[in-house]
Amino acid sequence: MEYNIALLRGDGIGPEIVDSAVAVLEKTASKFGHSFRFTPYLIGGSAIDAVGVPLPPETVEGCLASDSVLLGAVGGPKWDSLPGDKRPEKALLGIREALGLYTNLRPAKLCPALRAASPLKDSVIGSGFDLMIVRELTGGIYFGERGFRKGKYGQEAFDTEAYSVTEIERIGRVAFETAMKRRRRVCSVDKANVLESSRLWRKTMHALAEEYPGVQYSDMFVDNAAMQLIRAPSQFDVIVTSNMFGDILSDEASQLTGSIGMLPSASLGSTKRGMYEPIHGSAPDIAGTGRANPAATILSAAMMLRWSFGLSGEADCIEAAVDKVLEAGFRTADLMGADSGTPLTCNEFTNMIIEVL
Ligand code: IPM
Ligand code: MG
């Protein structure tokens, strides 16, 4: 089969890690007899530099015409002082919205080989953890009404958290369906003790839970969830939550696995086309030094094969190759922890994976 993949390399380490994933995909294609056609488009700060806007219309059109999208990362200090709607990050929100990607799947699974890299004590890790954060991605405070106004203490800025029943139901459904294919537990995270939008969230989730009697449902306040994640992560299977809570909790969950450099994500809508990206950022401080860990992007490419193209055998193969390289003791700089020795560069690590493949 032939598949068209739009590449959004972005900024910082984005280009290096996307190129690593492309090399792994090319190897996979030749091994399994597929053909992947890659078309690069501008996004983020590099788009601002080249054409003056973070999300050029050709990028949106190109992504809409593709079978799937692979993204590196956007942003960097160079563009930090631009006004909100001209920042590289705005492009990310724009492309998520334009492609209708309301679901963000962020798995956090302890890879046995990286147990020592986790900041958690051995006793807390126990027999490991494997959780999936289902983050709502096109609503809430990221997309709510915002602006400036005169407030009690003078001029103030505001952002608004708003959720409709429709938005809550559709992300809730993804969470329950995901749980059905896993360990059948859903924990919905909100702040219903304070926020009206969270109370509607909780009420809607409860109604939905009735439709899934086979799934064990619970609610948790977000502050408690932040604590429970480091206290006993194995209690979680699927966590479903709003855009902003999901943003925060997924960074926390990722670090439990040893490094944010390991975790992939999938952003999905109601079609097979998804956007796949590492959950980490553009790490401008290490861009071009070879210290980037390409694993999260390579694993994102594997998620693309599985979810968008239905190539689960191929995806398994890539994931197994990453595991094997880690089990053999190879590490990028972020995974070294207290280990001595020389870390592999981004390219060396990628080549090891390709060799295993
Ligand atoms: C993420 C990032 C983005 C987000 C930023 C860069 C806009 O932190 O994908 O988690 O907040 O969604
Ligand atoms: Mg984030």
Coordinates of C-alpha atoms and ligand atoms in Angstrom, one line a residue:
M1 CA 0.0 0.0 0.0
E2 CA 1.0 3.6 -0.6
Y3 CA 0.5 6.2 2.1
N4 CA 1.0 10.0 2.0
I5 CA 2.5 11.4 5.2
A6 CA 2.8 15.1 5.8
L7 CA 5.9 16.0 7.7
L8 CA 5.8 19.0 10.1
R9 CA 9.4 19.2 11.3
G10 CA 9.0 22.4 13.2
D11 CA 11.7 24.0 15.4
G12 CA 14.5 23.1 17.8
I13 CA 15.1 19.4 17.8
G14 CA 12.0 18.9 15.7
P15 CA 13.9 18.4 12.4
E16 CA 16.4 15.8 13.8
I17 CA 13.8 13.7 15.5
V18 CA 11.4 13.7 12.6
D19 CA 14.2 12.7 10.3
S20 CA 15.0 9.8 12.6
A21 CA 11.4 8.6 12.5
V22 CA 11.4 8.9 8.7
A23 CA 14.4 6.7 8.5
V24 CA 12.7 4.1 10.7
L25 CA 9.6 4.3 8.6
E26 CA 11.6 3.9 5.4
K27 CA 13.2 0.8 6.8
T28 CA 9.8 -0.5 7.9
A29 CA 8.4 0.2 4.4
S30 CA 11.1 -1.8 2.7
K31 CA 10.9 -4.7 5.2
F32 CA 7.1 -5.0 4.8
G33 CA 6.7 -3.9 1.2
H34 CA 4.9 -0.6 1.7
S35 CA 5.5 2.8 0.2
F36 CA 5.4 6.0 2.3
R37 CA 5.5 9.3 0.5
F38 CA 6.7 12.1 2.7
T39 CA 5.9 15.8 2.0
P40 CA 7.3 18.4 4.3
Y41 CA 5.4 21.6 5.3
L42 CA 6.3 24.6 7.3
I43 CA 5.1 25.1 10.9
G44 CA 6.0 27.1 14.0
G45 CA 8.9 29.4 14.3
S46 CA 10.5 28.2 11.1
A47 CA 7.3 29.1 9.2
I48 CA 7.4 32.6 10.8
D49 CA 11.0 33.0 9.7
A50 CA 10.2 31.8 6.1
V51 CA 6.8 33.2 5.4
G52 CA 5.8 35.4 8.3
V53 CA 3.1 33.3 9.8
P54 CA 3.3 30.2 12.1
L55 CA 0.7 28.2 10.2
P56 CA 0.7 28.9 6.5
P57 CA -2.5 27.9 4.6
E58 CA -0.5 25.4 2.4
T59 CA 0.4 23.5 5.6
V60 CA -3.2 23.1 6.5
E61 CA -4.2 22.1 3.0
G62 CA -1.3 19.7 2.7
C63 CA -2.2 18.0 6.0
L64 CA -5.8 17.8 5.0
A65 CA -4.8 16.1 1.7
S66 CA -2.5 13.6 3.4
D67 CA -3.3 10.2 5.0
S68 CA -1.6 11.3 8.2
V69 CA 0.7 13.8 9.8
L70 CA 4.0 13.4 11.7
L71 CA 5.0 16.4 13.7
G72 CA 8.3 17.2 15.5
A73 CA 7.9 20.2 17.9
V74 CA 7.4 23.9 17.7
G75 CA 8.6 27.0 19.6
G76 CA 11.8 28.5 20.9
P77 CA 13.1 31.6 22.7
K78 CA 13.6 33.4 19.4
W79 CA 9.8 33.7 19.0
D80 CA 8.9 34.0 22.7
S81 CA 8.2 37.7 22.7
L82 CA 5.7 37.6 19.8
P83 CA 2.1 38.4 20.6
G84 CA -0.1 35.3 21.5
D85 CA -1.7 34.8 18.1
K86 CA 1.6 35.0 16.2
R87 CA 3.5 32.6 18.4
P88 CA 4.7 29.2 17.1
E89 CA 2.4 27.4 19.7
K90 CA -0.6 29.0 18.0
A91 CA 0.1 26.9 14.9
L92 CA -0.2 23.8 17.0
L93 CA -3.6 24.7 18.3
G94 CA -4.5 25.9 14.8
I95 CA -3.6 22.6 13.1
R96 CA -5.3 20.5 15.8
E97 CA -8.5 22.6 15.3
A98 CA -8.3 22.6 11.5
L99 CA -7.9 18.8 11.4
G100 CA -10.7 18.3 13.9
L101 CA -8.3 16.4 16.3
Y102 CA -10.4 16.5 19.5
T103 CA -8.7 13.4 21.0
N104 CA -5.1 13.3 22.3
L105 CA -3.9 9.8 23.4
R106 CA -0.9 10.0 25.6
P107 CA 0.3 6.6 26.8
A108 CA 2.7 6.4 29.8
K109 CA 4.1 2.9 30.2
L110 CA 7.1 1.9 32.2
C111 CA 9.6 0.1 30.0
P112 CA 11.3 -2.5 32.2
A113 CA 14.8 -1.6 30.9
L114 CA 14.3 2.0 32.1
R115 CA 13.1 1.2 35.6
A116 CA 16.3 2.8 37.1
A117 CA 15.7 6.0 35.1
S118 CA 12.3 6.6 36.7
P119 CA 12.4 9.1 39.6
L120 CA 10.0 6.8 41.5
K121 CA 11.3 4.5 44.2
D122 CA 11.3 0.8 43.3
S123 CA 8.7 0.1 46.0
V124 CA 6.4 2.7 44.4
I125 CA 6.8 1.3 40.9
G126 CA 6.0 -2.2 42.1
S127 CA 5.3 -4.3 39.1
G128 CA 5.2 -1.3 36.8
F129 CA 2.4 0.9 35.3
D130 CA 0.8 1.3 32.0
L131 CA -1.7 4.1 31.7
M132 CA -3.3 6.0 28.9
I133 CA -4.2 9.7 29.2
V134 CA -7.1 10.6 27.0
R135 CA -6.9 14.4 26.7
E136 CA -9.6 16.5 25.2
L137 CA -7.7 18.6 22.6
T138 CA -9.9 21.2 20.8
G139 CA -11.9 22.7 23.6
G140 CA -11.7 24.2 27.1
I141 CA -9.5 27.1 28.1
Y142 CA -7.2 26.7 25.2
F143 CA -9.9 27.7 22.8
G144 CA -12.3 29.7 25.1
E145 CA -13.0 33.4 25.0
R146 CA -10.0 35.4 26.0
G147 CA -8.9 39.0 26.1
F148 CA -8.3 42.0 28.3
R149 CA -10.8 44.0 30.3
K150 CA -11.1 46.3 33.3
G151 CA -11.3 44.3 36.5
K152 CA -11.4 44.9 40.2
Y153 CA -7.7 45.8 40.3
G154 CA -7.6 47.6 37.0
Q155 CA -6.7 46.2 33.6
E156 CA -6.7 42.4 33.6
A157 CA -6.3 39.5 31.1
F158 CA -8.7 36.5 31.1
D159 CA -9.2 33.1 29.5
T160 CA -12.3 31.0 29.7
E161 CA -12.8 27.3 30.4
A162 CA -16.0 26.2 28.6
Y163 CA -17.2 22.7 27.7
S164 CA -20.4 21.5 26.0
V165 CA -22.1 18.2 26.7
T166 CA -21.3 17.3 23.0
E167 CA -17.6 17.8 23.5
I168 CA -17.5 15.9 26.8
E169 CA -19.5 13.0 25.5
R170 CA -17.3 12.5 22.4
I171 CA -14.1 12.5 24.4
G172 CA -15.7 10.4 27.1
R173 CA -16.7 7.8 24.5
V174 CA -13.1 7.6 23.2
A175 CA -12.0 6.9 26.8
F176 CA -14.5 4.2 27.4
E177 CA -13.9 2.5 24.1
T178 CA -10.1 2.7 24.8
A179 CA -10.6 1.1 28.2
M180 CA -12.6 -1.7 26.6
K181 CA -9.5 -2.7 24.7
R182 CA -7.3 -2.4 27.8
R183 CA -8.0 -3.1 31.5
R184 CA -11.5 -1.7 31.5
R185 CA -11.0 1.1 34.0
V186 CA -11.7 4.8 33.4
C187 CA -10.8 7.6 35.8
S188 CA -12.2 11.0 34.9
V189 CA -10.2 13.9 36.2
D190 CA -11.8 17.2 36.9
K191 CA -12.1 20.1 39.4
A192 CA -15.8 19.7 40.1
N193 CA -15.5 21.0 43.6
V194 CA -14.8 24.4 42.2
L195 CA -15.5 24.7 38.5
E196 CA -19.0 24.8 36.8
S197 CA -17.5 23.3 33.6
S198 CA -16.1 20.4 35.6
R199 CA -19.5 19.8 37.2
L200 CA -21.0 19.4 33.7
W201 CA -18.0 17.3 32.8
R202 CA -18.6 14.9 35.7
K203 CA -22.4 14.7 35.2
T204 CA -21.9 13.9 31.5
M205 CA -19.3 11.3 32.3
H206 CA -21.5 9.6 34.8
A207 CA -24.3 9.4 32.3
L208 CA -21.9 7.9 29.8
A209 CA -20.6 5.4 32.3
E210 CA -24.1 3.9 32.5
E211 CA -23.7 2.9 28.8
Y212 CA -20.5 1.0 29.7
P213 CA -21.4 -1.3 32.6
G214 CA -18.3 -3.5 31.8
V215 CA -16.0 -0.6 32.6
Q216 CA -15.1 0.3 36.1
Y217 CA -15.6 4.1 36.4
S218 CA -14.3 6.6 38.9
D219 CA -13.8 10.4 39.3
M220 CA -10.9 12.2 40.8
F221 CA -10.1 15.8 41.5
V222 CA -7.1 17.0 39.5
D223 CA -5.0 17.9 42.5
N224 CA -5.5 14.5 43.9
A225 CA -4.7 12.9 40.5
A226 CA -1.4 14.8 40.4
M227 CA -0.6 13.3 43.8
Q228 CA -1.9 9.8 43.0
L229 CA 0.2 9.6 39.8
I230 CA 3.4 9.7 41.8
R231 CA 2.1 7.8 44.8
A232 CA 0.6 4.8 43.1
P233 CA 0.6 5.1 39.3
S234 CA -0.4 1.5 38.8
Q235 CA -3.9 2.2 40.0
F236 CA -4.6 3.9 36.6
D237 CA -5.7 2.4 33.3
V238 CA -7.4 5.2 31.3
I239 CA -7.5 8.7 32.5
V240 CA -9.8 11.1 30.7
T241 CA -9.6 14.8 31.2
S242 CA -9.8 18.3 29.8
N243 CA -7.4 20.0 27.5
M244 CA -5.4 21.8 30.2
F245 CA -5.5 19.2 32.9
G246 CA -4.4 16.7 30.3
D247 CA -1.5 18.9 29.2
I248 CA -0.2 19.1 32.8
L249 CA -0.8 15.5 33.9
S250 CA 0.7 14.0 30.8
D251 CA 4.0 15.8 31.4
E252 CA 3.9 14.5 34.9
A253 CA 3.1 10.9 33.8
S254 CA 5.8 11.0 31.2
Q255 CA 8.5 11.7 33.7
L256 CA 7.5 8.7 35.7
T257 CA 8.7 6.5 32.8
G258 CA 12.2 8.0 33.2
S259 CA 12.2 10.6 30.5
I260 CA 9.7 12.8 28.6
G261 CA 11.9 11.9 25.6
M262 CA 10.3 8.5 25.4
L263 CA 6.6 9.2 25.1
P264 CA 4.6 9.4 21.9
S265 CA 1.2 10.8 21.3
A266 CA -1.6 10.5 18.8
S267 CA -4.1 13.3 18.0
L268 CA -7.2 11.9 16.4
G269 CA -10.6 13.1 15.1
S270 CA -13.5 11.4 13.4
T271 CA -11.5 10.2 10.4
K272 CA -8.5 7.9 10.1
R273 CA -6.2 10.8 9.6
G274 CA -4.3 11.6 12.7
M275 CA -1.4 13.8 13.8
Y276 CA 1.4 12.0 15.6
E277 CA 4.0 13.8 17.7
P278 CA 6.2 13.3 20.7
I279 CA 4.8 14.8 23.9
H280 CA 8.0 16.7 24.6
G281 CA 8.8 20.2 23.2
S282 CA 11.4 21.6 20.9
A283 CA 14.2 21.6 23.4
P284 CA 16.1 24.5 21.7
D285 CA 18.9 24.2 24.3
I286 CA 20.1 20.9 22.8
A287 CA 19.0 21.4 19.1
G288 CA 21.8 20.4 16.8
T289 CA 24.0 18.8 19.5
G290 CA 22.9 15.2 18.8
R291 CA 21.6 14.9 22.4
A292 CA 17.9 14.6 21.4
N293 CA 16.2 11.3 22.0
P294 CA 14.3 10.3 18.9
A295 CA 12.4 7.5 20.6
A296 CA 9.2 9.5 21.3
T297 CA 8.9 10.5 17.6
I298 CA 9.8 7.0 16.4
L299 CA 7.1 5.5 18.7
S300 CA 4.7 8.2 17.5
A301 CA 5.4 6.9 13.9
A302 CA 4.5 3.4 15.2
M303 CA 1.3 4.8 16.6
M304 CA 0.5 6.2 13.2
L305 CA 1.0 2.9 11.6
R306 CA -1.3 1.2 14.1
W307 CA -4.1 3.8 14.4
S308 CA -4.2 5.5 11.0
F309 CA -3.1 2.8 8.6
G310 CA -4.1 -0.4 10.6
L311 CA -0.6 -1.8 10.3
S312 CA -0.3 -3.2 13.8
G313 CA 2.3 -5.8 13.0
E314 CA 4.6 -3.2 11.6
A315 CA 3.9 -1.0 14.7
D316 CA 4.7 -3.9 17.0
C317 CA 7.9 -4.4 15.2
I318 CA 9.1 -0.8 15.7
E319 CA 8.1 -0.8 19.3
A320 CA 9.9 -4.1 19.9
A321 CA 13.0 -2.7 18.2
V322 CA 13.1 0.3 20.5
D323 CA 12.7 -2.0 23.5
K324 CA 15.5 -4.2 22.3
V325 CA 17.9 -1.3 21.9
L326 CA 17.1 -0.1 25.4
E327 CA 17.4 -3.6 26.9
A328 CA 20.8 -4.0 25.3
G329 CA 21.8 -1.0 27.4
F330 CA 22.0 1.7 24.8
R331 CA 20.9 5.2 26.0
T332 CA 20.5 8.7 24.8
A333 CA 21.7 11.5 27.1
D334 CA 18.3 12.1 28.8
L335 CA 18.2 8.4 29.8
M336 CA 21.6 8.2 31.4
G337 CA 20.6 9.1 34.9
A338 CA 23.4 8.2 37.3
D339 CA 24.9 5.8 34.7
S340 CA 28.4 6.4 33.6
G341 CA 29.4 6.0 30.0
T342 CA 28.9 7.8 26.8
P343 CA 25.4 8.4 25.6
L344 CA 24.5 7.6 22.0
T345 CA 23.6 10.5 19.7
C346 CA 20.2 10.9 18.1
N347 CA 21.6 9.4 14.9
E348 CA 23.4 6.6 16.5
F349 CA 20.4 5.6 18.5
T350 CA 18.2 5.7 15.4
N351 CA 20.7 3.5 13.5
M352 CA 20.6 0.9 16.3
I353 CA 16.8 0.7 16.0
I354 CA 17.1 0.4 12.2
E355 CA 19.7 -2.3 12.6
V356 CA 17.4 -4.3 14.9
L357 CA 14.5 -3.8 12.4
Ligands
IPM1 C1 1.6 19.8 24.3 C2 2.2 21.2 24.4 C3 1.3 22.2 23.7 C4 0.0 22.2 24.5 C5 1.8 23.6 23.6 C6 3.2 23.7 22.9 C7 0.9 24.5 22.9 O1 2.6 21.6 25.7 O2 1.3 19.3 23.2 O3 1.4 19.3 25.4 O4 -0.1 22.8 25.5 O5 -0.9 21.5 24.1
MG2 MG 2.2 20.0 27.1

